[in-house]
């Protein structure tokens, strides 16, 4: 415990104005230079850029967020307004038994009890979400690889219930799964190794790690994860969501301050709330907002008492899964060092998907893994498995083994899942004696650049970083959320559509996840279908369409990767 406190307890100091202004000046300087260069090419679009000015970045860094056209915003609000009016009308008809009611409600004899179902809170679900519910929870009956098979279903009561027709929709191009490196497969070295381990160890352990559920495979995996990340130690957990929500409360508590990005994942938000720490939110990827909170925290301390905070923990993600943006890690590390705070980095989407060696956002920026105090990630995406990890200094991991609820009470990770992680990680590291892993990392990068470039050339508004395999495409209007998903499925393309409350109310979108398993032909077919549906639904909102180039820089590099 004492070792952990030495590691995590900062010495709160009041910094001089000269020291605090130095880093801010460097950040502002390199931003203003690059923004001035790019402003004539982007007009009114909101573009955030960074480059190597000021010494923060060793490679170009560009993220773009085009402003919502005013007419589109007005029509989107009007669309939600119309839906709301009709929702209240339908509720009126249901109340008088004119329309059949499918919603959950209390029995008549319990009408005087405290309500179990809050009628107003369910308004959005029953009147808006239900209209397009057929776009979610579609049953899959195959491996969710580059292509997948879907079970066809129909609804005769406006999506309240579904019936399976018995027909299977074959070979649907999968643009929705987080299968970044294509390891979600039922053939190849990973599948074979997992099957062999299942025959030896079984599937479940029926115990926790601290009792009799600790296998040699678990310890082998943890040593491999630490080696992969370049840190002293690591520990694994059976569920990615619980890795955040159950470990943050072990690291932070009363008298501590958590500075959280406004777009952090729900698991991070829940963990921060469960910790009983004071939580303050800074604007997404905005270093001025973060530094302002850091300075105020140092100067004013805790509310009322003004005592120094026990520790200040900055919580961010590597890739933000709804925005497609990449964290400004070099700047955050600089601020963290300057203000003696600590950094918790969630690499759920970035580990395996970013960096020359697939080691995540730390590798992407060429930083020292030791600059991040708590490295977190999941195995559910790039590794095609399940679970998550926490990595860092040995004192930190030893503390979590005894104090994390997820470590003490959770059932051990399934042996075949462990072997899937070990085998896929060794492929990425090149320890399997092949170049399969490095080839897939390179292929993912090329697929991402190609797909994003083509969508912009077609006139769609695309959010996020140019190197992010998460590609949000803006739909805006509520009626187009369901329409886009259905029209794409008609063309044998499976996509994920997202709306409020997962996004701001006027920023509904389709979210594409690019994979190394996608061939150039698959991407071209998908792009052709997206362009066709975009014309049908009038989704090409961009006022700054990029001209299509005749040169195809990656054409000679696109090859199918053998499994």
CSV table of N, CA and C in Angstrom, one decimal, residues 197 201 215-222 415 418-419 422:
chain,number,residue,atom,x,y,z
A,197,UNK,N,-6.5,-25.8,-26.5
A,197,UNK,CA,-6.5,-25.5,-25.1
A,197,UNK,C,-7.9,-25.9,-24.5
A,201,UNK,N,-7.8,-27.8,-21.0
A,201,UNK,CA,-8.2,-27.1,-19.8
A,201,UNK,C,-9.7,-27.1,-19.6
A,215,UNK,N,-4.5,-20.2,-13.6
A,215,UNK,CA,-3.8,-21.2,-14.5
A,215,UNK,C,-2.5,-20.7,-14.9
A,216,UNK,N,-1.6,-21.6,-15.3
A,216,UNK,CA,-0.3,-21.2,-15.9
A,216,UNK,C,-0.5,-20.3,-17.1
A,217,UNK,N,-1.6,-20.6,-17.8
A,217,UNK,CA,-1.9,-19.8,-19.0
A,217,UNK,C,-2.2,-18.3,-18.7
A,218,UNK,N,-2.9,-18.1,-17.5
A,218,UNK,CA,-3.1,-16.7,-17.1
A,218,UNK,C,-1.8,-16.0,-16.8
A,219,UNK,N,-0.9,-16.6,-16.1
A,219,UNK,CA,0.3,-16.0,-15.8
A,219,UNK,C,1.2,-15.7,-17.1
A,220,UNK,N,1.1,-16.7,-18.0
A,220,UNK,CA,1.9,-16.5,-19.2
A,220,UNK,C,1.3,-15.3,-20.0
A,221,UNK,N,0.0,-15.2,-20.0
A,221,UNK,CA,-0.6,-14.1,-20.7
A,221,UNK,C,-0.3,-12.8,-20.1
A,222,UNK,N,-0.3,-12.7,-18.8
A,222,UNK,CA,0.0,-11.4,-18.1
A,222,UNK,C,1.5,-11.0,-18.4
A,415,UNK,N,-10.1,-20.4,-20.4
A,415,UNK,CA,-8.8,-20.8,-21.1
A,415,UNK,C,-8.8,-20.7,-22.6
A,418,UNK,N,-8.1,-17.1,-23.2
A,418,UNK,CA,-6.7,-16.8,-22.9
A,418,UNK,C,-5.8,-17.2,-24.0
A,419,UNK,N,-6.0,-18.3,-24.6
A,419,UNK,CA,-5.1,-18.8,-25.7
A,419,UNK,C,-5.3,-18.0,-26.9
A,422,UNK,N,-3.2,-14.9,-26.3
A,422,UNK,CA,-1.8,-15.2,-26.4
A,422,UNK,C,-1.3,-15.4,-27.8
